[in-house]
Amino acid sequence: MHPIWNKDVMYLRKVGPVRADALRSDCRIATYGDLLQYFPRKYADRSRVSRIKDLREEGKPVNLIGKITSIHTSATRSGRSILNASFTDGSGFIELTWFEGVKWLQKSLKTGEEVALYGTPLLYNGRLQIAHPEIDRLESEDGVRNTLQIVPFYPSTEKLNRLGLDARGFRGLMHQLLEETRDQIEETLPLSLLKQYNLMGRKEALINIHFPRNFDTLKAALDRLKFEEFFFFQLMLALRRRLAKGQNRSMPFPVVGDYFNTFFKEHMPFELTGAQKRVLKEIRKDLAQPVQMNRLVQGDVGSGKTMVAFMSMLLAVDNGFQATIMTPTAILAEQHYKKISAMAAKVGLKTVLLVGSQRKKERTAILEMLASGEAAFAVGTHALIEDPVVFKRLGLVVVDEQHKFGVMQRARLWQKANPLPHNMSMTATPIPRTLAMTVYGDVDVSVIDELPPGRKPIQTVVAGEAKRLEVFGMIRRELEMGRQAYVVYPLVEESEKSDLLAAEQGHEVLQKAFQGFRTGLVHGRMKPENKEIEMQQFIRRETHILVSTTVIEVGVDVPNASVMMIENAERFGLSQLHQLRGRVGRGADQSYCVLMAGAKLSLDGKKRLSAMRETQDGFRIAEIDLELRGPGDFLGTRQSGLPEFQLGNIVEDQPVLRLAREAAFLLSERDPELQEADHQALRQSYIAYLQKQGASSTLA
Ligand code: ADP
Ligand code: MG
């Protein structure tokens, strides 16, 4: 990289120490390089000049070129001064008005000089007028830069404005910067790539992003710079993946043996769906390799992820290994334990349950069975991660509802085996397919996109307060048929207390409204033991209605529950609503989801509720959620390890992202160490990129 990019911005003409301080603190611009990468927030098209005789009131700004013919001041009744000027371009006259900065304008405006004007004509007393137009002198170079072309607007702050760095001030700086440095702007991408993907050169792109020649070159400049941003990120993913495949050795499971085959042929309770079979095949292929599997299985609520996990666990045993499945809650662990231990017993395998609440004696026996290898499978919560837990030969780790765990927690389970165990994560919060394909590099993604046959779609209705009695009537009919119902209240941190109150009051109301039935209450502030007791009572059908704040979100399986009623549904996120709805519709009977909504809904709130009514497809829901929230919120940028892209948007710029990914992965295959002569500039920029991201090097 040319040393000029590290030069302190203070030394740029027109900057100096005071402005430099402000640029550093307000815009994180410290060097020439930072300034070059400080991109406009928007552009205004000031390239087309109108004629006064053609002007209409259209609410749109126009450009005019002409002269001020006269200037005069007057005063409002309240004594404020107003500046008026008459302006002509030869085709007609128009009145200009200013209410502010009158003194300064009186001094600076001149009659008779050719100027460019930018402003919005509005009718006033039957005549067109322009209030507060921008006036640029055409003789000065400064003036020309601000008009009669596409002009950039930079994000600025009040402090910077006061120091003269408003839109115009910034344009001046950028102009100065480019004057001094344009010949030092170096290409970062290999020429072959520029040609292959028809990309604008870096120098031209940077000049055009600041001062576009026209909208076509602006688009080409943006595409090029977005491509570059995505390309470096994808290159990092591609090289990391190569590195992992080389380093993360694991034991291969080449055998599909008796356990797998016997269970499959004799004990499989149903026919696997096509999607389950496909995903299982993908997993089998991974497991046969001497490289650690790192696979994320996405599948909607109820798509049958557990069986896929169980069959994979049998493969581990067929190859002489143990397997474990970790869940975010004890209830979920117990439910999995029940299913998995029963299935495992059919082929003579032992399963243990490991949760925090177990007594010492019980626990010691369990740990002993894991250490000796007597137990093939362990199901549990993060109690599994703790130090005294030792496996004889752990080969596969399954993490259920993986989004509930941090990266570190998962990694700690891996340390329980040497070589590394294979890793499979499961989630019912799907990430739209296109997104997953482009933002994950080091994880392989499998999708179970098919529900087992015979599921009745859940009937979803949105109801206002006026419909409450009707809704209660429906719930009563379900309860009388022996079904159960959930009623969920939102819990938002800032107003936690009042929300808890709402749930408690709601609980009382429901108890009165549903006499003869028992109602339980769980909320986030309860002790885990008490929560557990309440949940168990519902699972055993000792309570019929379970009132809760969102704590039931994850995983509970009560097939007898047929109603999910959500209060203030507009306050929930879309994915959360979908998860909650997934708690019902698990049995053979018709189930219902009632979304109670207030009268005043935001536009987004409305969209969420209608999405819920329209579709039950988790991937479709995820896509809508992504559109509504944007990728940052949706993926939780920090947690996902995704960098903040300055220009590129991983949703809107999918086409560019896909090309950049293709290019990066191809290049990583051809020249993983970036040694070719044509790749030297790229190598330097890539190293700088890694440093900026705080990422460790992927090069040897
Ligand atoms: P999730 O993907 O939400 O974890 P589960 O694995 O709990 O879903 O499966 C939901 C229910 O569907 C379970 O009762 C399970 O036994 C059943 N199931 C799974 N696969 C099939 C299938 N292929 N055919 C019929 N029922 C299935
Ligand atoms: Mg599950």
XYZ file of C-alpha atoms and ligand atoms in Angstrom:
728
model
C 0.000 0.000 0.000
C 1.287 3.453 -0.830
C 2.454 5.315 2.307
C 0.307 8.321 1.503
C -2.778 6.463 2.755
C -1.354 6.443 6.257
C -0.698 10.162 6.243
C -2.527 12.088 8.967
C -5.555 13.837 7.505
C -4.443 16.967 9.374
C -1.904 17.610 6.632
C -4.459 17.777 3.870
C -4.975 21.332 2.615
C -7.979 22.985 4.276
C -7.952 20.540 7.203
C -5.501 21.421 9.961
C -5.517 20.239 13.575
C -8.990 21.430 14.648
C -10.908 19.907 11.783
C -8.678 16.825 11.950
C -9.707 16.304 15.576
C -13.355 16.586 14.703
C -12.990 14.232 11.743
C -11.301 11.704 13.961
C -13.827 11.847 16.768
C -16.998 12.195 14.700
C -16.262 10.154 11.579
C -13.328 7.960 12.557
C -11.299 9.569 9.799
C -7.668 9.730 10.860
C -5.726 9.246 7.649
C -5.894 10.057 3.967
C -6.921 6.452 3.429
C -9.837 6.765 5.857
C -11.040 9.889 4.104
C -10.884 8.189 0.722
C -13.070 5.422 2.119
C -15.591 7.845 3.594
C -18.381 7.443 1.097
C -21.347 9.684 0.281
C -24.618 8.889 1.988
C -26.616 10.028 -1.031
C -26.384 11.945 -4.281
C -28.438 14.712 -5.834
C -28.811 14.995 -9.549
C -27.938 18.563 -10.351
C -26.939 17.830 -13.887
C -30.114 18.877 -15.671
C -30.854 22.584 -16.028
C -34.464 23.804 -16.215
C -35.865 26.960 -17.798
C -37.887 29.391 -15.707
C -40.643 29.593 -18.293
C -41.209 25.832 -18.005
C -41.387 25.718 -14.199
C -44.473 24.336 -12.428
C -45.077 23.646 -8.799
C -44.133 19.977 -8.624
C -42.491 19.802 -5.241
C -39.222 18.763 -6.865
C -35.971 20.728 -6.758
C -34.642 22.199 -9.997
C -31.377 23.632 -11.283
C -31.326 27.034 -12.945
C -28.504 29.042 -14.428
C -28.815 32.790 -14.568
C -28.313 36.072 -12.758
C -29.676 37.866 -9.752
C -31.001 41.176 -11.004
C -32.011 42.862 -7.761
C -31.805 42.317 -4.015
C -33.904 43.962 -1.313
C -34.787 43.358 2.314
C -38.076 43.749 4.073
C -39.402 42.832 7.514
C -42.201 40.616 8.749
C -44.811 42.003 11.126
C -42.893 40.461 13.993
C -39.846 42.390 12.917
C -37.789 39.597 11.386
C -35.957 40.530 8.248
C -36.506 38.818 4.958
C -34.240 38.926 1.960
C -35.792 38.902 -1.491
C -34.037 38.683 -4.787
C -35.148 38.566 -8.363
C -33.566 35.953 -10.598
C -33.660 35.539 -14.370
C -32.316 33.038 -16.865
C -33.498 34.932 -19.907
C -36.681 32.906 -20.245
C -38.457 34.528 -17.309
C -38.124 35.836 -13.766
C -38.555 34.126 -10.426
C -38.568 35.486 -6.881
C -36.083 34.124 -4.304
C -36.636 34.417 -0.546
C -34.500 33.872 2.540
C -35.651 34.090 6.132
C -32.371 33.181 7.695
C -28.770 34.249 7.337
C -29.989 37.521 5.858
C -27.026 39.620 6.961
C -24.465 37.245 5.579
C -26.333 36.863 2.290
C -26.621 40.609 1.865
C -22.872 40.707 1.838
C -22.182 37.691 -0.328
C -24.910 37.773 -2.988
C -24.021 39.843 -6.006
C -26.183 40.999 -8.857
C -25.197 40.458 -12.423
C -22.915 37.489 -11.881
C -23.586 34.146 -13.564
C -24.641 31.629 -10.893
C -26.234 28.233 -10.616
C -29.280 27.891 -8.429
C -30.749 24.783 -6.799
C -34.102 24.814 -5.034
C -37.771 23.855 -5.063
C -40.297 26.207 -6.694
C -43.482 26.666 -4.663
C -46.593 28.727 -5.330
C -46.959 31.716 -3.050
C -49.709 34.284 -3.602
C -50.272 32.789 -7.023
C -46.646 33.148 -8.093
C -43.752 30.725 -8.131
C -41.065 31.386 -5.560
C -38.024 29.568 -4.330
C -37.212 29.751 -0.629
C -33.649 29.203 0.555
C -32.113 28.149 -2.756
C -28.496 27.165 -2.892
C -26.486 29.561 -5.010
C -23.151 28.639 -6.537
C -20.850 30.992 -8.347
C -19.816 29.460 -11.601
C -16.539 31.291 -11.868
C -15.106 29.621 -8.794
C -13.943 26.043 -8.960
C -15.666 25.452 -5.641
C -18.993 26.509 -7.061
C -18.778 24.262 -10.060
C -18.136 21.250 -7.894
C -21.403 21.792 -6.062
C -23.702 21.971 -8.990
C -24.517 21.012 -12.570
C -23.461 17.460 -11.988
C -24.324 14.607 -9.675
C -23.249 15.945 -6.308
C -22.459 13.832 -3.252
C -23.707 14.327 0.301
C -21.572 13.032 3.138
C -22.756 12.058 6.568
C -21.781 14.969 8.777
C -22.371 16.114 12.336
C -23.260 19.398 13.935
C -19.730 19.865 15.147
C -18.353 19.314 11.668
C -20.946 21.648 10.220
C -19.817 24.365 12.576
C -16.272 23.846 11.352
C -17.413 24.341 7.781
C -17.557 20.651 6.980
C -21.115 20.499 5.741
C -22.053 18.941 2.403
C -20.078 21.601 0.562
C -17.148 21.507 2.909
C -16.828 17.754 2.533
C -16.988 18.023 -1.230
C -14.120 20.462 -1.039
C -12.060 18.076 1.072
C -12.719 15.128 -1.184
C -11.840 17.149 -4.194
C -8.609 18.214 -2.579
C -7.811 14.667 -1.536
C -8.363 13.276 -4.997
C -6.284 16.059 -6.554
C -3.378 15.119 -4.354
C -3.687 11.360 -4.369
C -5.530 10.038 -7.373
C -2.378 8.730 -8.974
C -1.583 6.751 -5.882
C -4.826 4.762 -5.893
C -3.740 1.200 -6.523
C -5.603 -1.741 -7.896
C -6.291 -4.485 -5.340
C -7.994 -7.114 -7.462
C -6.140 -9.175 -10.058
C -6.594 -7.925 -13.610
C -7.951 -11.285 -14.662
C -10.819 -10.852 -12.192
C -11.608 -7.345 -13.384
C -11.882 -8.677 -16.892
C -13.801 -11.802 -16.045
C -16.414 -10.000 -13.962
C -16.383 -6.830 -15.996
C -15.452 -4.668 -13.022
C -14.436 -1.025 -13.011
C -10.844 -0.362 -11.977
C -10.354 0.707 -8.381
C -9.073 4.190 -9.155
C -11.960 4.997 -11.430
C -14.408 3.492 -8.960
C -13.162 5.613 -6.076
C -13.216 8.778 -8.135
C -16.708 7.987 -9.344
C -18.135 7.141 -5.991
C -17.196 10.627 -4.802
C -17.786 12.559 -8.013
C -19.815 10.412 -10.401
C -19.634 11.293 -14.059
C -23.155 9.981 -14.513
C -25.458 7.451 -12.922
C -24.082 4.590 -14.983
C -20.537 5.141 -13.827
C -21.833 5.571 -10.282
C -23.517 2.191 -10.463
C -20.426 0.574 -11.918
C -18.329 2.167 -9.174
C -20.658 0.925 -6.448
C -20.765 -2.570 -7.937
C -17.009 -2.706 -8.093
C -16.516 -1.536 -4.512
C -19.221 -3.839 -3.166
C -17.669 -6.707 -5.066
C -14.346 -5.933 -3.431
C -15.877 -5.819 0.049
C -17.661 -9.141 -0.421
C -14.690 -10.670 -2.183
C -12.290 -10.163 0.704
C -14.826 -11.528 3.170
C -15.497 -14.564 0.998
C -11.810 -15.118 0.425
C -11.353 -15.223 4.175
C -14.141 -17.795 4.482
C -12.767 -19.869 1.633
C -9.223 -19.922 2.963
C -10.397 -20.619 6.508
C -12.375 -23.534 5.243
C -9.370 -24.931 3.412
C -7.323 -24.520 6.523
C -9.922 -26.259 8.670
C -10.177 -29.172 6.254
C -6.452 -29.572 6.480
C -6.134 -29.175 10.236
C -9.324 -30.345 11.892
C -8.687 -34.026 11.544
C -11.397 -36.280 12.893
C -11.934 -39.989 12.970
C -13.802 -41.166 9.892
C -16.945 -43.272 10.335
C -16.671 -45.437 7.219
C -18.982 -48.199 8.460
C -22.741 -48.271 8.137
C -23.146 -51.145 10.527
C -25.556 -53.296 12.484
C -26.921 -50.646 14.813
C -27.842 -48.325 11.995
C -29.188 -51.050 9.742
C -31.126 -52.952 12.386
C -32.817 -49.838 13.645
C -33.551 -48.677 10.150
C -35.022 -51.986 9.014
C -36.807 -53.154 12.131
C -37.579 -50.252 14.443
C -38.064 -47.134 12.382
C -41.555 -45.979 13.453
C -42.302 -44.191 10.201
C -40.968 -43.705 6.713
C -38.381 -40.917 6.589
C -39.371 -37.959 4.466
C -37.398 -37.286 1.303
C -35.759 -34.327 2.992
C -34.722 -36.377 6.024
C -33.187 -39.012 3.747
C -31.314 -36.428 1.738
C -29.887 -34.716 4.811
C -28.928 -38.026 6.354
C -27.053 -38.880 3.179
C -25.187 -35.577 3.334
C -24.227 -36.305 6.909
C -23.104 -39.839 6.114
C -20.856 -38.521 3.411
C -19.280 -36.020 5.816
C -18.825 -38.591 8.545
C -16.958 -40.922 6.234
C -14.195 -38.318 5.883
C -11.195 -38.039 8.199
C -12.046 -34.344 8.559
C -14.257 -32.837 11.231
C -17.852 -32.485 10.084
C -19.270 -29.074 10.800
C -22.815 -29.128 9.617
C -25.819 -27.002 10.416
C -29.142 -28.737 9.916
C -31.963 -26.280 9.428
C -35.466 -27.585 9.593
C -38.734 -26.071 10.538
C -40.417 -26.905 13.806
C -41.693 -30.470 13.543
C -39.690 -31.371 10.451
C -38.135 -34.324 12.250
C -34.610 -33.241 13.062
C -34.414 -35.554 16.069
C -34.594 -38.684 13.982
C -31.859 -37.451 11.679
C -29.715 -36.771 14.727
C -30.458 -40.187 16.185
C -29.542 -42.036 12.999
C -26.274 -40.107 12.857
C -25.601 -41.062 16.458
C -26.088 -44.715 15.509
C -23.410 -44.301 12.850
C -21.046 -43.130 15.571
C -21.717 -46.279 17.580
C -21.306 -48.451 14.482
C -17.782 -47.074 14.281
C -16.953 -47.553 17.923
C -17.751 -44.057 19.213
C -20.127 -42.422 21.666
C -22.381 -39.530 20.764
C -24.037 -36.744 22.683
C -26.845 -34.307 22.181
C -26.889 -30.992 24.018
C -30.011 -28.870 24.503
C -30.553 -25.368 25.875
C -33.062 -26.355 28.574
C -33.537 -29.231 31.000
C -37.093 -29.819 29.825
C -35.953 -30.231 26.283
C -33.159 -32.538 27.437
C -35.653 -34.711 29.255
C -37.945 -34.906 26.270
C -35.086 -35.893 24.009
C -33.853 -38.357 26.591
C -37.209 -40.110 26.716
C -37.350 -40.531 22.957
C -33.731 -41.330 22.367
C -33.254 -43.755 25.236
C -36.362 -45.675 24.116
C -35.154 -45.891 20.528
C -31.610 -46.751 21.554
C -32.864 -49.507 23.848
C -34.455 -51.196 20.833
C -30.974 -51.948 19.518
C -29.530 -52.610 22.954
C -27.791 -49.277 23.513
C -27.741 -47.323 26.730
C -28.452 -43.604 27.053
C -27.827 -41.336 30.038
C -29.347 -37.995 30.949
C -27.181 -35.253 32.351
C -28.776 -32.095 33.729
C -27.798 -29.647 36.445
C -30.386 -30.682 38.990
C -29.254 -34.283 39.483
C -28.100 -35.553 42.861
C -24.481 -36.311 43.443
C -24.901 -40.058 43.703
C -26.953 -40.319 40.560
C -24.504 -38.106 38.768
C -21.482 -40.129 39.779
C -23.081 -43.250 38.351
C -23.845 -41.440 35.097
C -20.328 -40.074 34.753
C -18.994 -43.540 35.367
C -21.097 -44.964 32.546
C -19.802 -42.333 30.154
C -16.191 -42.795 31.141
C -16.349 -46.559 30.834
C -18.208 -46.439 27.550
C -21.118 -48.392 29.001
C -23.435 -45.609 27.860
C -23.395 -45.017 24.132
C -25.328 -41.766 24.283
C -25.554 -38.782 26.595
C -28.413 -36.313 26.400
C -28.147 -33.173 28.477
C -27.886 -29.463 29.004
C -24.676 -27.491 29.283
C -24.032 -29.685 32.324
C -22.368 -31.817 29.640
C -19.666 -29.243 29.141
C -18.460 -29.336 32.701
C -15.067 -30.642 33.560
C -15.832 -33.888 35.395
C -17.662 -35.159 32.326
C -15.336 -37.541 30.522
C -16.247 -39.719 27.582
C -14.505 -42.937 26.744
C -14.575 -42.170 23.028
C -16.731 -39.267 21.939
C -17.180 -39.124 18.177
C -20.228 -36.954 17.492
C -21.653 -33.880 19.168
C -25.185 -32.796 18.279
C -26.269 -29.358 19.447
C -30.017 -28.782 19.374
C -31.403 -25.275 18.931
C -27.854 -24.177 18.305
C -28.704 -20.462 18.183
C -29.238 -20.631 21.928
C -25.613 -21.493 22.525
C -22.521 -19.403 22.166
C -19.665 -20.456 19.962
C -17.474 -20.997 23.009
C -19.872 -23.445 24.634
C -19.926 -25.595 21.555
C -16.176 -25.536 21.252
C -15.818 -26.745 24.829
C -17.701 -29.908 24.055
C -15.278 -30.642 21.274
C -12.450 -30.620 23.756
C -13.893 -33.750 25.284
C -12.459 -35.796 22.494
C -9.215 -36.214 20.707
C -9.222 -36.259 17.745
C -12.051 -33.728 17.416
C -15.586 -35.095 17.379
C -17.810 -34.458 14.413
C -20.213 -31.637 14.968
C -23.825 -31.268 13.967
C -25.985 -28.315 14.937
C -29.713 -28.156 14.554
C -31.924 -25.130 14.397
C -35.568 -24.419 13.787
C -34.895 -20.749 13.202
C -34.020 -21.022 9.578
C -31.870 -18.569 7.746
C -33.146 -18.035 4.211
C -31.403 -20.400 1.868
C -29.788 -17.826 -0.345
C -28.403 -16.039 2.659
C -27.044 -19.173 4.269
C -25.301 -20.115 1.044
C -23.531 -16.812 0.891
C -22.700 -15.850 4.448
C -21.442 -19.159 5.747
C -18.101 -20.341 4.609
C -16.838 -22.741 7.185
C -20.148 -24.399 8.016
C -22.003 -26.697 5.664
C -25.738 -26.261 5.660
C -28.374 -28.965 5.231
C -32.018 -28.153 4.935
C -34.982 -30.311 5.935
C -37.567 -28.527 3.879
C -40.421 -30.973 4.106
C -42.787 -31.840 6.948
C -43.832 -35.424 7.674
C -47.068 -36.229 5.867
C -50.486 -35.890 7.445
C -49.913 -32.738 9.454
C -52.962 -30.520 9.554
C -52.117 -26.892 8.918
C -52.641 -24.788 12.019
C -55.533 -22.354 11.674
C -54.199 -18.915 12.425
C -56.439 -15.942 13.174
C -55.770 -12.371 14.189
C -58.332 -11.090 16.693
C -58.999 -7.777 18.385
C -60.236 -7.233 21.926
C -63.875 -7.309 20.711
C -63.414 -10.947 19.739
C -62.078 -12.049 23.114
C -65.254 -13.809 24.280
C -65.497 -15.666 21.010
C -61.863 -16.761 21.366
C -62.506 -17.912 24.927
C -65.478 -19.902 23.651
C -63.259 -21.666 21.143
C -60.653 -22.433 23.797
C -63.377 -23.812 26.078
C -64.577 -26.173 23.360
C -61.022 -27.459 22.885
C -60.522 -27.943 26.619
C -63.813 -29.789 26.859
C -62.563 -32.168 24.183
C -59.602 -32.903 26.419
C -57.080 -30.605 24.681
C -54.801 -28.073 26.289
C -53.960 -24.461 25.544
C -51.058 -22.042 25.853
C -51.576 -18.359 26.529
C -48.442 -16.290 26.025
C -47.709 -12.754 27.157
C -44.874 -10.679 25.786
C -41.926 -9.920 27.982
C -39.860 -6.949 27.023
C -36.929 -6.015 29.156
C -37.608 -2.331 29.799
C -41.071 -2.976 31.068
C -40.465 -6.368 32.574
C -42.422 -5.603 35.727
C -45.582 -4.449 34.032
C -45.408 -7.376 31.649
C -45.108 -9.800 34.482
C -48.116 -8.107 36.017
C -50.011 -8.553 32.771
C -49.230 -12.262 32.785
C -50.245 -12.612 36.428
C -53.471 -10.719 35.922
C -54.151 -12.636 32.743
C -53.658 -15.822 34.708
C -56.321 -14.718 37.224
C -58.753 -13.711 34.511
C -58.308 -17.059 32.787
C -58.818 -18.988 36.005
C -62.153 -17.233 36.476
C -63.149 -17.557 32.842
C -62.340 -21.265 32.685
C -63.785 -22.656 35.885
C -63.495 -26.374 36.103
C -60.091 -26.295 34.404
C -56.706 -25.783 35.982
C -54.358 -23.029 34.927
C -50.592 -22.880 35.421
C -48.232 -19.945 35.207
C -44.569 -19.806 34.205
C -42.490 -16.706 33.806
C -38.864 -15.757 33.473
C -38.475 -14.596 37.044
C -39.376 -17.920 38.567
C -36.764 -20.200 40.019
C -35.840 -22.865 37.467
C -37.123 -25.625 39.794
C -40.544 -24.039 40.033
C -40.661 -23.434 36.320
C -39.836 -27.072 35.848
C -42.655 -28.147 38.182
C -45.183 -25.999 36.325
C -44.034 -27.317 32.957
C -44.177 -30.918 34.130
C -47.712 -30.424 35.409
C -48.737 -29.209 31.973
C -46.948 -32.067 30.241
C -48.780 -34.528 32.543
C -52.092 -32.789 31.765
C -52.590 -31.797 35.385
C -53.017 -28.230 34.205
C -55.023 -27.434 31.101
C -54.017 -23.901 30.323
C -50.434 -22.771 30.602
C -50.030 -19.033 30.946
C -46.523 -17.884 30.286
C -44.194 -15.197 29.194
C -42.026 -16.268 26.281
C -40.098 -18.858 28.311
C -41.819 -21.732 26.542
C -40.385 -20.666 23.241
C -37.859 -23.399 22.862
C -38.627 -26.973 22.114
C -41.406 -28.137 24.465
C -43.401 -30.929 22.969
C -46.948 -31.406 24.236
C -48.820 -32.960 21.328
C -52.113 -32.682 23.212
C -51.983 -28.882 23.187
C -54.129 -27.529 20.379
C -54.428 -23.804 21.067
C -51.739 -21.166 21.120
C -53.113 -17.786 22.106
C -50.648 -14.898 21.990
C -51.487 -11.626 23.721
C -50.183 -8.391 22.201
C -48.931 -10.430 19.317
C -47.770 -7.289 17.521
C -45.008 -6.954 20.088
C -43.323 -10.198 19.094
C -40.804 -10.644 16.355
C -41.881 -12.737 13.413
C -39.526 -15.640 14.026
C -40.599 -15.705 17.635
C -44.261 -15.871 16.675
C -43.475 -18.710 14.332
C -41.601 -20.583 17.047
C -44.471 -20.115 19.464
C -47.007 -21.323 16.952
C -44.865 -24.400 16.438
C -45.749 -25.498 19.982
C -49.150 -26.625 18.677
C -50.113 -28.701 15.674
C -47.936 -31.554 16.938
C -50.704 -34.099 17.259
C -53.202 -35.458 14.747
C -55.910 -32.917 15.640
C -56.734 -29.540 14.217
C -54.836 -26.830 16.096
C -55.345 -23.105 16.363
C -53.165 -20.074 16.789
C -54.875 -16.887 17.928
C -52.932 -13.666 17.635
C -54.511 -11.044 19.868
C -53.590 -7.618 18.576
C -54.137 -4.079 19.754
C -56.035 -1.591 17.627
C -53.083 0.589 16.724
C -50.545 -1.398 14.765
C -47.346 -0.206 13.196
C -46.874 -1.039 9.545
C -44.280 -3.646 10.444
C -46.581 -5.072 13.096
C -49.304 -5.465 10.500
C -46.911 -7.127 8.083
C -45.780 -9.596 10.711
C -49.301 -10.616 11.616
C -50.409 -10.998 8.033
C -47.303 -13.053 7.256
C -48.307 -15.346 10.106
C -51.790 -15.686 8.691
C -50.572 -16.348 5.191
C -47.887 -18.929 5.618
C -46.624 -21.616 7.892
C -43.444 -22.210 5.963
C -40.549 -21.369 8.247
C -38.279 -20.437 5.367
C -40.817 -18.071 3.892
C -41.306 -16.545 7.347
C -37.562 -16.165 7.709
C -37.365 -14.360 4.392
C -40.086 -11.914 5.366
C -38.472 -11.418 8.748
C -35.191 -10.699 7.036
C -36.856 -8.130 4.781
C -38.501 -6.451 7.740
C -35.533 -6.387 10.078
C -32.578 -6.186 7.737
C -29.633 -8.583 7.839
C -27.860 -6.992 10.798
C -30.677 -7.544 13.249
C -31.730 -10.775 11.670
C -28.412 -12.537 11.920
C -27.225 -10.656 14.960
C -24.123 -9.463 13.185
C -21.711 -9.851 16.044
C -22.838 -13.299 17.021
C -22.791 -14.597 13.487
C -19.257 -13.403 12.942
C -20.419 -11.373 9.980
C -18.592 -8.090 9.455
C -20.406 -4.823 8.922
C -20.213 -4.147 5.230
C -19.778 -0.513 4.410
C -21.474 -0.493 1.019
C -22.751 -3.966 0.364
C -26.030 -5.255 1.709
C -26.075 -9.031 1.944
C -29.757 -9.151 1.040
C -30.144 -6.483 -1.596
C -26.812 -7.170 -3.225
C -27.164 -10.949 -3.476
C -26.165 -11.006 -7.166
C -22.855 -9.230 -6.495
C -22.317 -11.274 -3.363
C -22.770 -14.495 -5.269
C -20.271 -13.504 -7.945
C -17.761 -12.411 -5.337
C -18.158 -15.704 -3.534
C -17.685 -17.697 -6.704
C -14.592 -15.700 -7.570
C -13.136 -16.033 -4.082
C -13.688 -19.768 -3.811
C -12.218 -20.394 -7.265
C -9.197 -18.301 -6.442
C -8.713 -20.063 -3.111
C -8.545 -23.348 -4.972
C -6.105 -22.132 -7.562
C -3.743 -20.131 -5.396
C -4.460 -20.704 -1.702
C -1.270 -18.985 -0.579
C -1.758 -16.051 -2.943
C 1.659 -16.584 -4.444
C 1.083 -15.963 -8.117
C 2.622 -12.789 -9.509
C -0.756 -11.436 -10.536
C -1.959 -11.848 -6.921
C 0.652 -9.825 -5.049
C -1.359 -6.615 -4.705
C -4.307 -8.736 -3.684
C -2.177 -10.477 -1.090
C -1.171 -7.162 0.485
C -4.734 -5.857 0.550
C -6.007 -9.124 1.926
C -3.522 -9.048 4.792
C -4.600 -5.474 5.540
C -8.214 -6.609 5.427
C -7.604 -9.383 7.944
C -5.904 -6.937 10.281
C -8.781 -4.524 10.034
C -11.232 -7.314 10.849
C -9.074 -8.427 13.747
C -9.011 -11.863 12.134
C -6.120 -14.282 12.306
C -4.217 -14.951 9.140
C -5.336 -17.681 6.815
C -2.068 -17.646 4.917
C 0.963 -19.713 5.732
P -38.108 -30.967 15.217
O -37.505 -30.909 13.860
O -38.964 -29.793 15.512
O -37.099 -31.246 16.290
P -39.039 -33.566 15.906
O -37.814 -34.287 15.571
O -39.356 -33.353 17.340
O -39.117 -32.190 15.141
O -40.245 -34.314 15.192
C -41.572 -33.901 15.366
C -42.507 -35.088 15.394
O -42.585 -35.671 14.105
C -42.031 -36.166 16.322
O -43.145 -36.648 17.035
C -41.466 -37.225 15.389
O -41.580 -38.518 15.917
C -42.319 -37.070 14.171
N -41.657 -37.454 12.909
C -40.390 -37.192 12.566
N -40.108 -37.647 11.317
C -41.254 -38.206 10.869
C -41.614 -38.857 9.638
N -40.740 -39.008 8.633
N -42.876 -39.301 9.526
C -43.764 -39.138 10.523
N -43.489 -38.547 11.683
C -42.254 -38.080 11.878
Mg -36.434 -30.426 18.029
